[in-house]
């Protein structure tokens, strides 16, 4: 309906108390009908709106509006907690990413090693009611120091996970790993030749290629994890910390990249750039380019 959900570390928005979560009207004003009470007791990392309008909220919190929730909660459209979504004790550490399946199940990635008392190293699949789907088990998964920061579900149901991944189940992962529908590692996917292990976001394109981002900018691999030689970001990202933290695929195939940078391939872009659909590594240089600065 055009309203906007915003999550983060803030305590108020435009002077209105809003503990780490707020809903805005299409004109940017705070939606006062979104009654979330005391909301999250720590930061919010990810938000997903289900087709029925209910809202999945994930993060570092273990309480939401005074209720113990363990890193994940589902809200009704009015902001109240959905009582039909029961995750038990939830995750024992932060949940960073949510990916929703078409059947209502969801995959969560984060820094946790257990979920509702079951061992689930960094990734877990939940049924629509919040219970752990025991048919999906990553086994040894990610070990100490590993954190999943991005989750995407392929058309065939396999799960792409990106994050601070040196290894997965003892084998080199270098930022990206793909899991089969039962949670086991897909050995047909090998992204060990990529240049970064700290993946902050990843998207699967319609042709199966995978775009991912982090401290090394934006890279693309094929559906098998091999480097895509046709992807060229020129001189890449510069300025600020040169970190790309978010990718958004647009309906027309173009991609928005946002983060802490102010230059892309020699062009001033002010923390956000839109890349073309013909070759996503090429920036748009015409007047349609979306910029935060210097445009007002």
XYZ file of C-alpha atoms in Angstrom:
296
model
C 0.000 0.000 0.000
C 3.031 2.282 -0.265
C 3.852 2.468 3.429
C 7.475 1.882 4.389
C 9.025 -0.183 7.178
C 12.373 0.933 8.586
C 14.492 -1.040 11.038
C 17.849 -0.300 12.649
C 19.460 0.919 15.864
C 17.495 4.162 16.391
C 15.262 5.091 19.336
C 13.063 7.720 17.689
C 12.053 8.935 14.268
C 11.259 12.603 13.613
C 10.899 13.056 17.371
C 8.463 10.156 17.753
C 9.633 7.307 20.066
C 10.287 4.336 17.775
C 12.559 1.708 19.241
C 14.473 0.296 16.295
C 11.371 -0.112 14.118
C 8.976 2.372 12.540
C 6.398 2.423 9.776
C 6.100 5.492 7.586
C 3.269 6.726 5.449
C 3.995 7.145 1.714
C 4.772 10.841 2.331
C 7.424 9.977 4.959
C 5.452 10.818 8.095
C 5.300 8.336 10.986
C 2.338 5.958 10.847
C 0.812 6.297 14.321
C -1.430 3.247 13.821
C 1.550 0.879 13.931
C 1.372 -0.117 17.606
C 4.593 -1.965 18.483
C 4.824 -0.914 22.147
C 8.380 -1.071 23.490
C 9.371 -2.999 20.339
C 12.831 -4.607 20.083
C 15.304 -4.433 22.961
C 18.241 -4.442 20.526
C 18.886 -3.707 16.872
C 16.808 -4.876 13.906
C 18.712 -6.393 10.958
C 16.104 -7.598 8.471
C 12.424 -7.193 7.604
C 10.228 -9.276 5.308
C 6.585 -8.545 4.521
C 4.641 -11.727 3.831
C 2.034 -11.828 1.042
C -0.727 -11.759 3.694
C 0.648 -8.504 5.151
C 2.201 -9.982 8.269
C 5.733 -8.793 9.019
C 8.801 -10.848 9.915
C 11.373 -8.962 11.989
C 14.862 -10.314 12.716
C 17.864 -8.974 14.575
C 20.017 -8.986 17.675
C 17.076 -8.641 20.081
C 15.753 -11.314 22.420
C 12.579 -9.473 23.407
C 9.900 -7.634 21.475
C 7.375 -5.536 23.377
C 8.363 -7.416 26.538
C 7.886 -10.898 25.047
C 10.841 -13.318 24.741
C 11.291 -14.025 21.040
C 14.942 -14.997 20.390
C 15.931 -12.926 17.369
C 12.801 -13.393 15.246
C 9.198 -12.267 15.632
C 6.180 -12.009 13.355
C 3.865 -9.031 13.633
C 0.339 -8.511 12.499
C -0.285 -5.600 10.124
C -1.191 -3.372 13.088
C 2.168 -4.029 14.812
C 0.936 -6.508 17.432
C 2.778 -9.809 17.902
C 1.287 -12.691 15.900
C 0.405 -15.348 18.522
C 0.235 -18.099 15.863
C 3.994 -17.793 15.233
C 5.797 -19.655 18.019
C 9.576 -20.111 17.820
C 10.040 -21.278 21.411
C 13.318 -19.929 22.732
C 14.357 -18.965 19.203
C 17.988 -18.258 18.356
C 20.587 -17.855 21.089
C 22.414 -15.155 19.052
C 21.476 -12.633 16.385
C 19.482 -13.407 13.259
C 20.749 -11.310 10.353
C 18.735 -12.408 7.342
C 15.368 -13.882 6.359
C 14.377 -15.525 3.073
C 10.745 -16.502 2.595
C 9.701 -19.553 0.591
C 6.539 -19.543 -1.490
C 4.916 -22.145 0.795
C 5.300 -19.937 3.885
C 8.404 -21.604 5.274
C 11.419 -19.384 5.860
C 15.196 -19.692 6.074
C 17.068 -17.646 8.685
C 20.774 -16.920 8.727
C 22.841 -15.379 11.489
C 25.446 -15.873 14.172
C 23.503 -18.453 16.180
C 24.482 -22.078 16.721
C 21.140 -23.336 18.046
C 17.466 -22.582 17.594
C 14.847 -23.547 20.155
C 17.270 -26.021 21.675
C 18.221 -27.751 18.401
C 21.718 -27.452 16.942
C 21.535 -25.290 13.862
C 24.890 -23.784 12.979
C 24.223 -20.348 11.463
C 21.182 -21.330 9.361
C 17.760 -22.781 10.162
C 14.549 -23.397 8.268
C 11.236 -22.733 10.024
C 7.759 -23.868 9.200
C 5.107 -21.192 8.693
C 4.089 -21.486 12.366
C 7.642 -20.801 13.615
C 8.609 -24.381 14.509
C 11.931 -25.753 13.275
C 11.666 -27.725 10.028
C 13.627 -30.829 11.040
C 13.899 -31.967 7.405
C 16.392 -29.125 6.860
C 19.641 -29.639 8.778
C 22.947 -27.917 7.914
C 24.890 -30.314 10.128
C 28.290 -28.903 11.124
C 27.552 -25.793 9.042
C 29.515 -22.727 9.985
C 31.875 -22.973 12.916
C 33.157 -20.444 15.433
C 33.369 -16.893 14.112
C 31.103 -17.578 11.126
C 28.098 -15.333 10.599
C 25.516 -15.535 7.804
C 24.513 -12.047 6.623
C 22.610 -12.825 3.417
C 20.189 -15.583 2.417
C 18.556 -16.085 -0.992
C 16.426 -18.941 -2.294
C 16.949 -20.148 -5.854
C 14.109 -21.129 -8.182
C 14.862 -24.811 -7.550
C 14.621 -24.364 -3.771
C 18.312 -24.466 -2.962
C 19.555 -21.875 -0.465
C 22.400 -19.437 -1.065
C 24.128 -18.184 2.091
C 26.660 -15.365 2.222
C 28.596 -13.840 5.078
C 31.788 -14.051 7.084
C 32.509 -17.544 5.831
C 36.027 -18.925 5.821
C 34.787 -22.482 5.783
C 31.565 -24.484 5.837
C 31.533 -27.956 7.381
C 35.321 -27.908 7.260
C 35.679 -27.018 3.560
C 36.619 -23.648 2.027
C 33.638 -21.386 1.414
C 35.196 -17.928 0.951
C 32.025 -15.942 1.492
C 29.384 -18.004 -0.293
C 27.908 -21.457 0.149
C 24.839 -23.095 -1.407
C 22.731 -25.637 0.437
C 20.466 -28.339 -0.929
C 16.806 -28.410 0.063
C 17.654 -30.700 2.999
C 20.321 -28.303 4.322
C 23.347 -30.303 3.169
C 26.076 -28.485 1.286
C 25.685 -28.398 -2.494
C 29.093 -29.636 -3.625
C 28.360 -28.508 -7.193
C 28.762 -24.885 -6.083
C 32.295 -23.630 -5.431
C 32.953 -19.908 -5.000
C 36.400 -20.359 -3.433
C 38.017 -18.315 -6.226
C 36.166 -15.127 -5.230
C 38.125 -12.238 -3.743
C 36.128 -11.703 -0.576
C 34.779 -13.737 2.293
C 32.863 -10.919 4.052
C 29.649 -10.957 1.993
C 27.021 -8.490 3.210
C 24.298 -9.094 0.629
C 23.593 -11.406 -2.312
C 20.906 -11.731 -4.959
C 20.196 -14.456 -7.494
C 19.489 -13.123 -10.974
C 16.945 -14.603 -13.358
C 19.655 -16.493 -15.287
C 21.007 -18.067 -12.101
C 24.037 -15.808 -11.843
C 24.739 -14.440 -8.366
C 25.590 -10.858 -7.451
C 27.154 -10.268 -4.061
C 28.754 -7.367 -2.266
C 30.972 -6.411 0.642
C 34.280 -4.718 1.355
C 35.560 -5.534 -2.145
C 32.599 -3.902 -3.884
C 30.292 -5.960 -6.115
C 31.171 -9.235 -7.798
C 29.267 -11.793 -9.866
C 29.647 -15.541 -10.170
C 27.851 -18.080 -12.304
C 25.333 -20.588 -10.958
C 28.234 -22.950 -10.204
C 30.199 -20.325 -8.236
C 32.777 -19.693 -10.968
C 33.910 -16.125 -11.605
C 31.862 -14.408 -14.325
C 34.426 -12.839 -16.714
C 31.745 -10.723 -18.442
C 31.112 -8.740 -15.250
C 33.233 -5.597 -15.129
C 32.937 -2.839 -12.527
C 35.731 -0.773 -14.081
C 37.701 1.052 -11.404
C 35.059 0.021 -8.871
C 33.980 1.777 -5.688
C 35.968 4.501 -3.938
C 35.541 6.980 -1.097
C 34.284 6.421 2.428
C 34.963 2.880 3.584
C 34.429 1.569 0.026
C 31.952 -0.963 1.389
C 28.805 -2.003 -0.500
C 26.238 -3.185 2.040
C 23.045 -3.664 0.039
C 21.880 -4.804 -3.399
C 18.331 -4.492 -4.729
C 17.183 -6.044 -8.002
C 14.693 -3.870 -9.884
C 11.867 -5.340 -12.003
C 13.553 -4.227 -15.244
C 16.796 -6.078 -14.456
C 18.775 -3.090 -13.247
C 20.366 -3.218 -9.800
C 20.749 -0.639 -7.044
C 23.903 -0.808 -4.937
C 24.180 1.162 -1.707
C 26.838 1.571 0.948
C 29.704 3.689 2.188
C 31.243 5.070 -1.001
C 31.014 8.236 -3.091
C 32.495 7.173 -6.418
C 31.804 4.338 -8.827
C 34.080 3.798 -11.829
C 35.093 7.464 -11.813
C 31.578 8.871 -11.382
C 30.273 10.679 -8.297
C 27.339 8.671 -6.947
C 27.022 9.572 -3.257
C 26.480 6.205 -1.534
C 24.091 4.769 -4.130
C 24.385 3.817 -7.790
C 22.103 2.131 -10.299
C 23.700 -0.368 -12.655
C 22.400 -1.231 -16.108
C 20.531 -4.388 -17.055
C 22.541 -5.063 -20.234
C 25.683 -5.639 -18.184
C 25.117 -5.070 -14.508
C 28.749 -4.065 -14.072
C 28.251 -0.901 -16.149
C 27.030 2.289 -14.439
C 24.411 4.473 -16.042
C 25.956 7.789 -17.059
C 22.876 9.624 -18.313
C 20.559 11.951 -16.390
C 18.439 9.042 -15.139
C 21.238 7.919 -12.779
C 19.982 7.837 -9.213
C 22.193 9.858 -6.900
C 22.024 11.078 -3.337
C 24.566 13.833 -3.972
C 24.701 16.452 -5.412
C 21.040 16.120 -6.354
C 18.754 17.553 -3.606
